[in-house]
Amino acid sequence: MHTSRINEATGWLLAFRGSELLLTESGELPEIESLRHFSRWFKQVQRVGDYRGRPCYCAVLATDTPVFPGTCLRHLKKLLDELPQDLGHLAGRALELIEWDHTHRYCGVCGAPTTQRDDAIVRVCTNQMCRREHYPRISPVVIVAVERGPEILLGRSPRFPPGMYSALAGFVDAGESVEAAVHREIHEESGLFVRNLRYFSSQPWPFPHSLMLGFHADYADGDIVVQADELEDVAFFHVDRLPPNLPGPSTIAHWLIRDFCRRQDRRFGPGPELIKSA
Ligand SMILES: [Zn+2]
């Protein structure tokens, strides 16, 4: 869908300037109709799904786009704790599609321009000798809460805010099973061996295109060895003495830690109930 047609569309608009989402001044998702006056600023408009029974579109705002009267721009990562979970997922989908659209303008095989098909989320090479189809890229990441009785293993990246710890995580390698990735990542980041992996839940993480796969695992063997190039600290924390700064309630890291606390009969923080697929 092209910008010219935004003037005919009705429904919701998820417009991003970088990773900042356009909202009304009161923090609501804007309706397209309310933004007609600014339609020339919206690029790469495409349908991303439905929200509250109405179509929902995404669009890109150039980095020099001004803040329109009656609106504000908020970074999606900071908004996820506040948005309804279904809207957070849709906004994440929109951000991933925008990023994919932006990075797949040209065919990676032959270099010819690509075009997006109207009936599917796929960009197709325009070179008739090639016609390679390019789908959105999704990068699986394992995130693991390792437990040892009433203790949970948490690590701290130098990139984290002061005092923050989280569950250990890492990308799945090419040709690697998710289970092998769990064992490898935990051993690389902590020096420990784990057993009894239990799949917990997943979360799309659109910064830029990760799919977080959450596991619980039990400590099996080994002593903690911190890999200083990745993490600055890794330690077991007793359920009654968790670090003061943990990931926010919209993150799968929070859900993993909260689930551990509940099984230890401890209360821990607010957060939405998980949307679990059947
Ligand atoms: Zn091609």
Tab-separated table of C-alpha atoms and ligand atoms in Angstrom, residues 107 109-110 125 127 130 132, ligand 1:
chain	number	residue	atom	x	y	z
A	107	CYS	CA	17.728	-8.899	-3.680
A	109	VAL	CA	21.161	-12.972	-4.567
A	110	CYS	CA	21.378	-10.770	-7.672
A	125	CYS	CA	13.060	-9.980	-6.687
A	127	ASN	CA	14.743	-9.815	-11.962
A	130	CYS	CA	15.878	-14.709	-10.284
A	132	ARG	CA	13.898	-14.973	-5.245
B	1	ZN	ZN	17.336	-11.533	-7.354
